[in-house]
mmCIF file of C-alpha atoms in Angstrom:
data_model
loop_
_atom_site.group_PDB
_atom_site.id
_atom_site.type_symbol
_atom_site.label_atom_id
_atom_site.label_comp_id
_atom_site.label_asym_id
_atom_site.label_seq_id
_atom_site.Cartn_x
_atom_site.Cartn_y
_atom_site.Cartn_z
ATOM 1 C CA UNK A 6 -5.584 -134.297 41.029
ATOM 2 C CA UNK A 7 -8.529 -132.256 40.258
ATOM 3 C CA UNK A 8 -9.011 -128.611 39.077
ATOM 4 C CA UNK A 9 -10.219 -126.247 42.579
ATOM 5 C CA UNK A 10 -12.547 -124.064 40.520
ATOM 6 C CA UNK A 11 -12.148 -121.646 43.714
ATOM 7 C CA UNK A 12 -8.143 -120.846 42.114
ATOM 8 C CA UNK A 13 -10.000 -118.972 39.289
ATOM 9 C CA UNK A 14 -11.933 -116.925 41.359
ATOM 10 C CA UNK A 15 -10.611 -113.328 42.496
ATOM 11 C CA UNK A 16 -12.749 -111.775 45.616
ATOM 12 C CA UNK A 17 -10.573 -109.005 47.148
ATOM 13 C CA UNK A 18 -11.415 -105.362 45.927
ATOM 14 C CA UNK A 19 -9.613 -102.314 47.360
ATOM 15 C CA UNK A 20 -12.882 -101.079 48.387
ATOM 16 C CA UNK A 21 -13.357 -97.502 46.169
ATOM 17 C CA UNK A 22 -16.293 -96.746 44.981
ATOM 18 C CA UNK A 23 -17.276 -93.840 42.410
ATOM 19 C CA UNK A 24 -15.979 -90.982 45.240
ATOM 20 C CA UNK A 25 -12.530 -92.178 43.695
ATOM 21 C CA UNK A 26 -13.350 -91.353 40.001
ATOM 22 C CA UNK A 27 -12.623 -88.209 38.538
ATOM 23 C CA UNK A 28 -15.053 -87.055 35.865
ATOM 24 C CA UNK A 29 -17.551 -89.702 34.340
ATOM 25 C CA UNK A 30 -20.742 -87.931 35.961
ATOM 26 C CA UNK A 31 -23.265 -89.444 33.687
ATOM 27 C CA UNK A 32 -21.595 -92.805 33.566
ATOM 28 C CA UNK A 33 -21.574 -92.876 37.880
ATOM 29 C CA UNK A 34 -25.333 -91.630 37.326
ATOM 30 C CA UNK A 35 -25.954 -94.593 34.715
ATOM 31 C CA UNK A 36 -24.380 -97.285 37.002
ATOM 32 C CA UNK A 37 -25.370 -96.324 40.541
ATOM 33 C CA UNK A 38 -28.992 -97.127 38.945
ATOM 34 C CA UNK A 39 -27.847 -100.260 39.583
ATOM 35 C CA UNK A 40 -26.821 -100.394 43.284
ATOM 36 C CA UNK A 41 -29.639 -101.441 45.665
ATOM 37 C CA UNK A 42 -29.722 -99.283 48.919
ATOM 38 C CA UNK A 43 -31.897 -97.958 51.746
ATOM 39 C CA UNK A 44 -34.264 -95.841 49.969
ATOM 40 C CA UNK A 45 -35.218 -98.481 47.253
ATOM 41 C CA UNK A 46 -38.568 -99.449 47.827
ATOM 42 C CA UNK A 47 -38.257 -103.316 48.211
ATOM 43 C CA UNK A 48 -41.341 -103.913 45.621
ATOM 44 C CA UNK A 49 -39.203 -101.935 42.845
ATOM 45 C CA UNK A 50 -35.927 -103.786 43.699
ATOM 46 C CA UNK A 51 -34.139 -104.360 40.188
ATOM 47 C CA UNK A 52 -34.246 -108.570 39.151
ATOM 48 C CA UNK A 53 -32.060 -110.816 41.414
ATOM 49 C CA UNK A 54 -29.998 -111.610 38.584
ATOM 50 C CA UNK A 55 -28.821 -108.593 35.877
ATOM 51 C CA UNK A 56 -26.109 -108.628 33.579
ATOM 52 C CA UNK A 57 -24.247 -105.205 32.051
ATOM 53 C CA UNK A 58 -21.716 -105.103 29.320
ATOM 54 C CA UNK A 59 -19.778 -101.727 28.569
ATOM 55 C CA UNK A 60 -17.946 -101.389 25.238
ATOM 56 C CA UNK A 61 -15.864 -98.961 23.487
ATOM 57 C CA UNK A 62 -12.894 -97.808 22.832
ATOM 58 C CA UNK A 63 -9.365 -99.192 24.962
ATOM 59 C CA UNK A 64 -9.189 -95.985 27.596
ATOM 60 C CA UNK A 65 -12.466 -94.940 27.808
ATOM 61 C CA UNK A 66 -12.693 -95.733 31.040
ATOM 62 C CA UNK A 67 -14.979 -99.039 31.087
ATOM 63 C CA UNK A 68 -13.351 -101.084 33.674
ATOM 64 C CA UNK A 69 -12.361 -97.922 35.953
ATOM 65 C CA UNK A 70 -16.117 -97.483 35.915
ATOM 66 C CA UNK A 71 -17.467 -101.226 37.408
ATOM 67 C CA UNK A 72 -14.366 -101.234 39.487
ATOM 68 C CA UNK A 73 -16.136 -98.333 41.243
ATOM 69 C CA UNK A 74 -19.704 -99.885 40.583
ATOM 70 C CA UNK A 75 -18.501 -103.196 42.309
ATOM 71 C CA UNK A 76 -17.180 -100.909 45.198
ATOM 72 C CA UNK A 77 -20.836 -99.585 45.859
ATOM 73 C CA UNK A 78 -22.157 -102.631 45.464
ATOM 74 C CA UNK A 79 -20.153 -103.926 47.997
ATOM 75 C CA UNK A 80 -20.991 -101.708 50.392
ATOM 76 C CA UNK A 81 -24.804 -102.484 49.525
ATOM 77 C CA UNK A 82 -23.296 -106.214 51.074
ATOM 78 C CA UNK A 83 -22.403 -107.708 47.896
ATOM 79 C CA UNK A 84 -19.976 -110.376 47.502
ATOM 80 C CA UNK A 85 -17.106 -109.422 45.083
ATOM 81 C CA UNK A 86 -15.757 -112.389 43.008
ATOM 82 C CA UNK A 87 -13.920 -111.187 39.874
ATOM 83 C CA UNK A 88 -13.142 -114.103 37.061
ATOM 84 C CA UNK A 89 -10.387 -113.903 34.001
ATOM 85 C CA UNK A 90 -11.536 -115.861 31.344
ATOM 86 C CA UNK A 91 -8.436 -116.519 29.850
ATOM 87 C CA UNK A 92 -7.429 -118.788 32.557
ATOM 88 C CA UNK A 93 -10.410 -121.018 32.506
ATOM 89 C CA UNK A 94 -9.226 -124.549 30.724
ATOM 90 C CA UNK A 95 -11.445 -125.590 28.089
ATOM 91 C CA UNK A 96 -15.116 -127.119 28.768
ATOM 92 C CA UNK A 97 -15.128 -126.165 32.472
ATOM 93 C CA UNK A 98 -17.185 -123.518 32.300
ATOM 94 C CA UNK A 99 -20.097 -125.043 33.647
ATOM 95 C CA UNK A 100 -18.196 -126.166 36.956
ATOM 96 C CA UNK A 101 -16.982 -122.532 37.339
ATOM 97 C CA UNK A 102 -20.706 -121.433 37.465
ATOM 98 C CA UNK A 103 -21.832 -124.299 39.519
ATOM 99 C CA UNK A 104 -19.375 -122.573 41.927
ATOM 100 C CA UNK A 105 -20.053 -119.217 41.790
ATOM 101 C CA UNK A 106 -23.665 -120.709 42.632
ATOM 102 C CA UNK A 107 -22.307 -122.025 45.636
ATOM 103 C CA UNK A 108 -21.096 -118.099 46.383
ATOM 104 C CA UNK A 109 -24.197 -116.907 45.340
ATOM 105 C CA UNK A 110 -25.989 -118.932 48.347
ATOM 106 C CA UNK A 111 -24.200 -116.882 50.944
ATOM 107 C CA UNK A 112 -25.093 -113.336 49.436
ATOM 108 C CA UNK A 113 -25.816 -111.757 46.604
ATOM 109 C CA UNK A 114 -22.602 -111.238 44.375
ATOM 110 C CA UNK A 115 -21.028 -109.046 41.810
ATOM 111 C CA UNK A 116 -19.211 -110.908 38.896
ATOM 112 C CA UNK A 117 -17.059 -109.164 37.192
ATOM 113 C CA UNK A 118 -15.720 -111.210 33.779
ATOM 114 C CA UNK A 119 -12.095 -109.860 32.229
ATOM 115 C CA UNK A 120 -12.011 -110.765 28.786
ATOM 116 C CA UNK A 121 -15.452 -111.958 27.592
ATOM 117 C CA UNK A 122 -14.334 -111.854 24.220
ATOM 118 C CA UNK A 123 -12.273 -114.843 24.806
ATOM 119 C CA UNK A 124 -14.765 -117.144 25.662
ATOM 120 C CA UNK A 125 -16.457 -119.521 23.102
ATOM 121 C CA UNK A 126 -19.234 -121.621 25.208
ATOM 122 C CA UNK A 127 -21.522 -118.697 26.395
ATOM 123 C CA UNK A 128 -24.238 -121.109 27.486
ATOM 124 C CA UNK A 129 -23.095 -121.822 31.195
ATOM 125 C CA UNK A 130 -23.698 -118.072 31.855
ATOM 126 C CA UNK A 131 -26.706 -117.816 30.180
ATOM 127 C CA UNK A 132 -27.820 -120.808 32.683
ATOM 128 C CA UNK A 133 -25.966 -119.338 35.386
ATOM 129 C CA UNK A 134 -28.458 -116.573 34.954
ATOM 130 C CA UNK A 135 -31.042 -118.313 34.659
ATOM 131 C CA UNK A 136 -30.585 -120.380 37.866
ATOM 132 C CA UNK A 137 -29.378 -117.293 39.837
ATOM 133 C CA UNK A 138 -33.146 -115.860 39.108
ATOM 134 C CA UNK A 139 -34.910 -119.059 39.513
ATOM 135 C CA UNK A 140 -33.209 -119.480 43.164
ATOM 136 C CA UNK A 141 -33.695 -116.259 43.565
ATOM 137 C CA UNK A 142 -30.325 -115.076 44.431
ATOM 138 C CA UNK A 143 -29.026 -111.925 43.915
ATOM 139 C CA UNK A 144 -26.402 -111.837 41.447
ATOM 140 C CA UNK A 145 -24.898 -109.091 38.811
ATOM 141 C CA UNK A 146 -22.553 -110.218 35.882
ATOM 142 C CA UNK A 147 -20.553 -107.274 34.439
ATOM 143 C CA UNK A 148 -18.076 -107.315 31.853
ATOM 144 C CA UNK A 149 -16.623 -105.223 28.807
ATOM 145 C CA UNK A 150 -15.217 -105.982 25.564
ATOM 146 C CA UNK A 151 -14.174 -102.881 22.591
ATOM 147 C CA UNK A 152 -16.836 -104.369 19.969
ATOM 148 C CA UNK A 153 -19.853 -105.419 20.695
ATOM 149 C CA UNK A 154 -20.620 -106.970 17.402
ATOM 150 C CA UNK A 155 -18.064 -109.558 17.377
ATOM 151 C CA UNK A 156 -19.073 -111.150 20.882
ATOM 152 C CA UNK A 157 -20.845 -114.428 20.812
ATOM 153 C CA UNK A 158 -24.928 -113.549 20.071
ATOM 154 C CA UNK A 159 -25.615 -115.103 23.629
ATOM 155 C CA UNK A 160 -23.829 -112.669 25.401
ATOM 156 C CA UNK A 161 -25.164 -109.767 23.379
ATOM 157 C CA UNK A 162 -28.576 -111.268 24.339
ATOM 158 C CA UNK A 163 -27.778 -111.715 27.655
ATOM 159 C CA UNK A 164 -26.372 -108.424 29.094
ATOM 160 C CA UNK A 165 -27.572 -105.034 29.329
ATOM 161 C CA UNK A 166 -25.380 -103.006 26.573
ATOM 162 C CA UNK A 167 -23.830 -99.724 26.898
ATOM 163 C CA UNK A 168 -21.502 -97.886 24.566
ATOM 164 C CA UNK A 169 -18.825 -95.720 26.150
ATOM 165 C CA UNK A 170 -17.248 -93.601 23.794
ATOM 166 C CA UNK A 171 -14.381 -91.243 24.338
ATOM 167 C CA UNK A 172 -14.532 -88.471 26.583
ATOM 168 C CA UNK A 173 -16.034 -85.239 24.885
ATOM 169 C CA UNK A 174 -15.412 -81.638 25.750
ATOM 170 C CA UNK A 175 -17.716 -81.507 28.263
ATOM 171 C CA UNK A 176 -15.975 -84.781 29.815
ATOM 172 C CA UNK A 177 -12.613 -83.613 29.410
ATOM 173 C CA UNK A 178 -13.137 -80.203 31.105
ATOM 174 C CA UNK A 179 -14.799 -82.106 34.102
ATOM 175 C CA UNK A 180 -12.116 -84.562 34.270
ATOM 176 C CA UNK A 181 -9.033 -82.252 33.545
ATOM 177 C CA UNK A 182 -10.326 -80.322 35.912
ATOM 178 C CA UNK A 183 -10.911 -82.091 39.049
ATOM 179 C CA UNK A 184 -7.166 -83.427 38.510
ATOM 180 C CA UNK A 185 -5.573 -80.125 37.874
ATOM 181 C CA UNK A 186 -7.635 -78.868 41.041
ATOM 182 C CA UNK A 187 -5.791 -81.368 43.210
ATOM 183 C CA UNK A 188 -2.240 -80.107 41.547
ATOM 184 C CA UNK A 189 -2.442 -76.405 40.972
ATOM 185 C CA UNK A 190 -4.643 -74.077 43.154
ATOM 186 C CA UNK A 191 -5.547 -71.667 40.766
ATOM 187 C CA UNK A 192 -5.589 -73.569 37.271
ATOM 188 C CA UNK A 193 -6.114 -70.630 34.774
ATOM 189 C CA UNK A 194 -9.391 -70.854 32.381
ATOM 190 C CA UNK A 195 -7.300 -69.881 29.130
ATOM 191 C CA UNK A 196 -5.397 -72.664 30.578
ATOM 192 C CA UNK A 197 -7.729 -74.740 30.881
ATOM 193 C CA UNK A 198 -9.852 -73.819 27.462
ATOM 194 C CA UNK A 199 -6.493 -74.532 25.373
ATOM 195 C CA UNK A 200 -6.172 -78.115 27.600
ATOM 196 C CA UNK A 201 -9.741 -79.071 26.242
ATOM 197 C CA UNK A 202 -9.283 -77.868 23.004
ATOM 198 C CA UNK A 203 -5.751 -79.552 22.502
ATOM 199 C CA UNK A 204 -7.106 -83.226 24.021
ATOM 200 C CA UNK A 205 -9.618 -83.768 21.861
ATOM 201 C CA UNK A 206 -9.625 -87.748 20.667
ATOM 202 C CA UNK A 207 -7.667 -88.615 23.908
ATOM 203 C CA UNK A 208 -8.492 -91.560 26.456
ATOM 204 C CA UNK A 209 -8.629 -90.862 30.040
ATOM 205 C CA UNK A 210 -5.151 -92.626 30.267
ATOM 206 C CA UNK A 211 -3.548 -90.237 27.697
ATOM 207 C CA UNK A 212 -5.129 -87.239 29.637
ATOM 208 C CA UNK A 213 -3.377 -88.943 32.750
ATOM 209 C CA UNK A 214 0.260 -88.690 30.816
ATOM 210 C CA UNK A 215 -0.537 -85.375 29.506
ATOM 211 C CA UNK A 216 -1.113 -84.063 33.172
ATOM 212 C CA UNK A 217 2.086 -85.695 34.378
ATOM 213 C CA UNK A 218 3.595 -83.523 31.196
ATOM 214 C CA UNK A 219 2.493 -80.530 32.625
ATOM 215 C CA UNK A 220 3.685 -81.686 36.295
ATOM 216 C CA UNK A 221 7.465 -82.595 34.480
ATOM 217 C CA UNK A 222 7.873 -79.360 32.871
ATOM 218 C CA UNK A 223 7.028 -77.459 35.908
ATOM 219 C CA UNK A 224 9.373 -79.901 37.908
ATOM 220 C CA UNK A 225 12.388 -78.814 35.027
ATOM 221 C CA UNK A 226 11.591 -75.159 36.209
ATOM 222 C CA UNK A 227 11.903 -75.315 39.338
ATOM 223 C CA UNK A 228 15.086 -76.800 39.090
ATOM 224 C CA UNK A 229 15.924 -74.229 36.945
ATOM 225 C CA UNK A 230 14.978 -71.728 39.462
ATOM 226 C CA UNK A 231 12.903 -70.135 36.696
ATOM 227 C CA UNK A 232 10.053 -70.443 39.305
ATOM 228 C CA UNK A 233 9.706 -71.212 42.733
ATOM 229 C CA UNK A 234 7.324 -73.962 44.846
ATOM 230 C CA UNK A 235 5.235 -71.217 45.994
ATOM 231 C CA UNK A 236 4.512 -69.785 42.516
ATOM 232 C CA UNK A 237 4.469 -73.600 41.135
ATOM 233 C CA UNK A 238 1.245 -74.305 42.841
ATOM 234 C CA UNK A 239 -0.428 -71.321 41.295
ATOM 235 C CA UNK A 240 0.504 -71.816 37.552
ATOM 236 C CA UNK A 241 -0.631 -73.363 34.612
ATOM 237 C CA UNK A 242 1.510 -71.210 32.415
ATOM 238 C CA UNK A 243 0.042 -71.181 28.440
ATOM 239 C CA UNK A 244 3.638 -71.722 27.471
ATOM 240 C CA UNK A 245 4.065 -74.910 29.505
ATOM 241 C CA UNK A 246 0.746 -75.970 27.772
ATOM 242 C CA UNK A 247 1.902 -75.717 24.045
ATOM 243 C CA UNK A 248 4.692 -77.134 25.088
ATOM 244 C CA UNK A 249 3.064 -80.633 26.246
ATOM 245 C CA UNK A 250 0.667 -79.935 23.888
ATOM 246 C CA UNK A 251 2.672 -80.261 20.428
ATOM 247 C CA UNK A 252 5.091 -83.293 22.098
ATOM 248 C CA UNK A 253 3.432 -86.533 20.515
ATOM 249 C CA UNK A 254 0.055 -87.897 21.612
ATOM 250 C CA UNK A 255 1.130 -90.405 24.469
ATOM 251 C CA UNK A 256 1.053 -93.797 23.175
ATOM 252 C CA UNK A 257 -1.466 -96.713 23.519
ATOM 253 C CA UNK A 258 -0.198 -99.854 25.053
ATOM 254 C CA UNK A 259 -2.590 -102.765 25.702
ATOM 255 C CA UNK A 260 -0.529 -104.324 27.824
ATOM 256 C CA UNK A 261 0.893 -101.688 29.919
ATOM 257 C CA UNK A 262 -1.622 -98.696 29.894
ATOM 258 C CA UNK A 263 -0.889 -95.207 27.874
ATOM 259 C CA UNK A 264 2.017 -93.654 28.613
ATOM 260 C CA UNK A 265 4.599 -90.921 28.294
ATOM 261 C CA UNK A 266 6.949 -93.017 25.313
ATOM 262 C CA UNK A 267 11.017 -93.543 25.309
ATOM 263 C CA UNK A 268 10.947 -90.698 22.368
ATOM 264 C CA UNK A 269 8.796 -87.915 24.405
ATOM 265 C CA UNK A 270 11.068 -88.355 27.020
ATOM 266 C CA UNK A 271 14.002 -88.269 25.270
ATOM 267 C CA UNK A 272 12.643 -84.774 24.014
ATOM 268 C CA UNK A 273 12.242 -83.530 27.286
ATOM 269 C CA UNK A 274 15.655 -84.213 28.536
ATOM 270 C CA UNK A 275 17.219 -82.888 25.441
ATOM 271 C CA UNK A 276 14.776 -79.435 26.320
ATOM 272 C CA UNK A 277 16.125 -79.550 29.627
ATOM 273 C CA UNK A 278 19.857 -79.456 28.702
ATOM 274 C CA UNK A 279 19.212 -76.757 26.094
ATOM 275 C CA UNK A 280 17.940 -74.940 29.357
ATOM 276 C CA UNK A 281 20.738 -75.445 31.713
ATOM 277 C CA UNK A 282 23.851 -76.694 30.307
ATOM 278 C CA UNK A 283 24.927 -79.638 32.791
ATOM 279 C CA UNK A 284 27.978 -79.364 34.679
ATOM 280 C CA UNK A 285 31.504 -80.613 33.285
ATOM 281 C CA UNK A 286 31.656 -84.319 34.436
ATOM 282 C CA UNK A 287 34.888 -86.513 33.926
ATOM 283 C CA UNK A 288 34.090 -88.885 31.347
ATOM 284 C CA UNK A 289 34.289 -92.904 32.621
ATOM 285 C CA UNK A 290 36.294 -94.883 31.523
ATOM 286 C CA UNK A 291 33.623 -97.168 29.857
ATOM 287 C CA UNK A 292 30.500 -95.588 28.559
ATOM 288 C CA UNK A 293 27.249 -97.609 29.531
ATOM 289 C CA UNK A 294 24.082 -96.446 26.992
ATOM 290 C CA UNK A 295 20.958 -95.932 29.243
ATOM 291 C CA UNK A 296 18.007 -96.204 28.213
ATOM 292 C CA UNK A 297 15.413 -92.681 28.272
ATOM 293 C CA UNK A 298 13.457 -93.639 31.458
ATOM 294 C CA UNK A 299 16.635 -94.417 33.088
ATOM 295 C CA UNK A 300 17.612 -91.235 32.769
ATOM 296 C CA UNK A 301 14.734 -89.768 34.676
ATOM 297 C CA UNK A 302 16.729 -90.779 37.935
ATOM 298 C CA UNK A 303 18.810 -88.188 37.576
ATOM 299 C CA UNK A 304 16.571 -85.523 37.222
ATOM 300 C CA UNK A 305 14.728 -86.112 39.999
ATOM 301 C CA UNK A 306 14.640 -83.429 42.345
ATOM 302 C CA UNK A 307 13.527 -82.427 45.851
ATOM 303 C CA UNK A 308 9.925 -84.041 46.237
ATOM 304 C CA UNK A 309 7.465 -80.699 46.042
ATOM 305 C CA UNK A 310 4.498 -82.186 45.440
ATOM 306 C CA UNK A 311 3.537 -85.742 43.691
ATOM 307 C CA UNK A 312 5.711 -85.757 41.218
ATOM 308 C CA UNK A 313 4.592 -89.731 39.537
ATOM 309 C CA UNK A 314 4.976 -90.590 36.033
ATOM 310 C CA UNK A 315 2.241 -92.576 34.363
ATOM 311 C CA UNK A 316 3.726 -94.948 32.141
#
């Protein structure tokens, strides 16, 4: 039985577009250059077919950023087709494109390619291209890789090339601050100073785990009853922020995102029980180890405002 080349291609989309990023302002600028709409004169409409590559660092936010791109181009009544690369058997490449030609003659389409990096016979996109703008159908190619300069030549000839480095103070303050502003009414600005100062060299997903620091520690006093809801939505104590601060820089995990590691919470727990000593249990019979996160059922109180853990 043959291969359906349609199993390797993805079309649904959530739908968000760059409303649903935090932060990023010149990127969404950069990008939405890109999306055709009403007020584009139709003699300056960009080339039917275009091709845009962002690389850089894991975390800086690449894919977020054409997820959001795809979204407006969508609404602009783009097709969405989204293709892993790692999944297409070797030397049929060509009957992959020879499909998403078939897409591409009911509507322009946005193709977005996971894991260019991984693929060794370039040439079928480079005619794909090609035939897209000789039929004259609208189609956009998007992709992103962490280096550039070890990507075949034919893709570095073929796409559009941006470099998107890690956020810098002017990012983080933007993005850190349009997430605390959805958390804490009145984030403080020596708060907010020592949170820009303190992330510098983090990814957006490592700011992500950092906030969800902040939200944990303010969750531990609550329960505590060092503070109450009302003043919980008001504070962004300096203490809080050293606290999160010093802990160890979240870790990076390719496969699973950023995150809060086993060891940082195992630190937090052991700061919570220093706080409140826990009430005398009878010991069972037959201690089970659990692991950190386990743990984290038990501490978790009375929901008082999103309380999520990015891991």
């Amino acid at each position: 039985m043959g291969v359906n080349m349609q199993d390797y291609i993805q079309t649904s989309h959530s739908g968000n577009t760059f409303e649903k990023v935090c932060g990023r302002g010149f990127w969404k600028r950069i990008l939405k250059s890109y999306v055709p709409d009403e007020t584009t004169d139709e003699a300056l409409q960009l080339e039917t077919s275009q091709a845009i590559l962002l690389y850089g660092p894991f975390g800086a936010g690449k894919t977020t950023l054409l997820y959001a791109q795809a979204g407006e181009m969508i609404s602009a009544g783009y097709q969405y087709l989204e293709v892993d690369l790692r999944d297409i058997p070797d030397g049929r490449m060509p009957e992959l494109c020879e499909e998403i030609l078939e897409y591409c003659a009911k509507g322009p389409c946005y193709l977005y390619l996971d894991h260019i990096e991984d693929l060794s016979d370039c040439m079928p996109l480079w005619e794909l291209s090609a035939q897209a703008a000789e039929d004259k159908k609208c189609l956009t190619m998007v992709a992103t890789a962490e280096e550039a300069r070890t990507l075949n030549p034919v893709i570095r000839k073929l796409f559009q090339t941006y470099y998107v480095g890690l956020p810098d103070a002017s990012d983080r303050r933007s993005y850190l601050d349009e997430m605390l502003q959805s958390r804490f009414e009145h984030p403080s600005l020596q708060g907010m100073n020592l949170l820009v100062d303190g992330t510098e060299g983090f990814n957006y997903l490592e700011m992500d785990a950092l906030i969800n620091q902040i939200k944990l520690q303010i969750k531990y006093r609550i329960q505590n009853h060092e503070i109450t809801v009302e003043q919980a939505v008001n504070i962004m104590d300096r203490d809080i922020l050293e606290e999160v601060l010093a802990m160890k820089k979240p870790e990076e995990r390719k496969n699973d995102g950023a995150g809060i590691s086993d060891a940082n919470i195992a630190a937090l727990m052991q700061m919570v029980a220093s706080a409140k000593a826990a009430p005398p249990v009878e010991e069972p019979e037959e201690k089970i180890e659990r692991a950190p996160r386990d743990l984290l059922e038990d501490l978790d109180p009375e929901a008082v405002f999103d309380q999520g853990l990015y891991f």
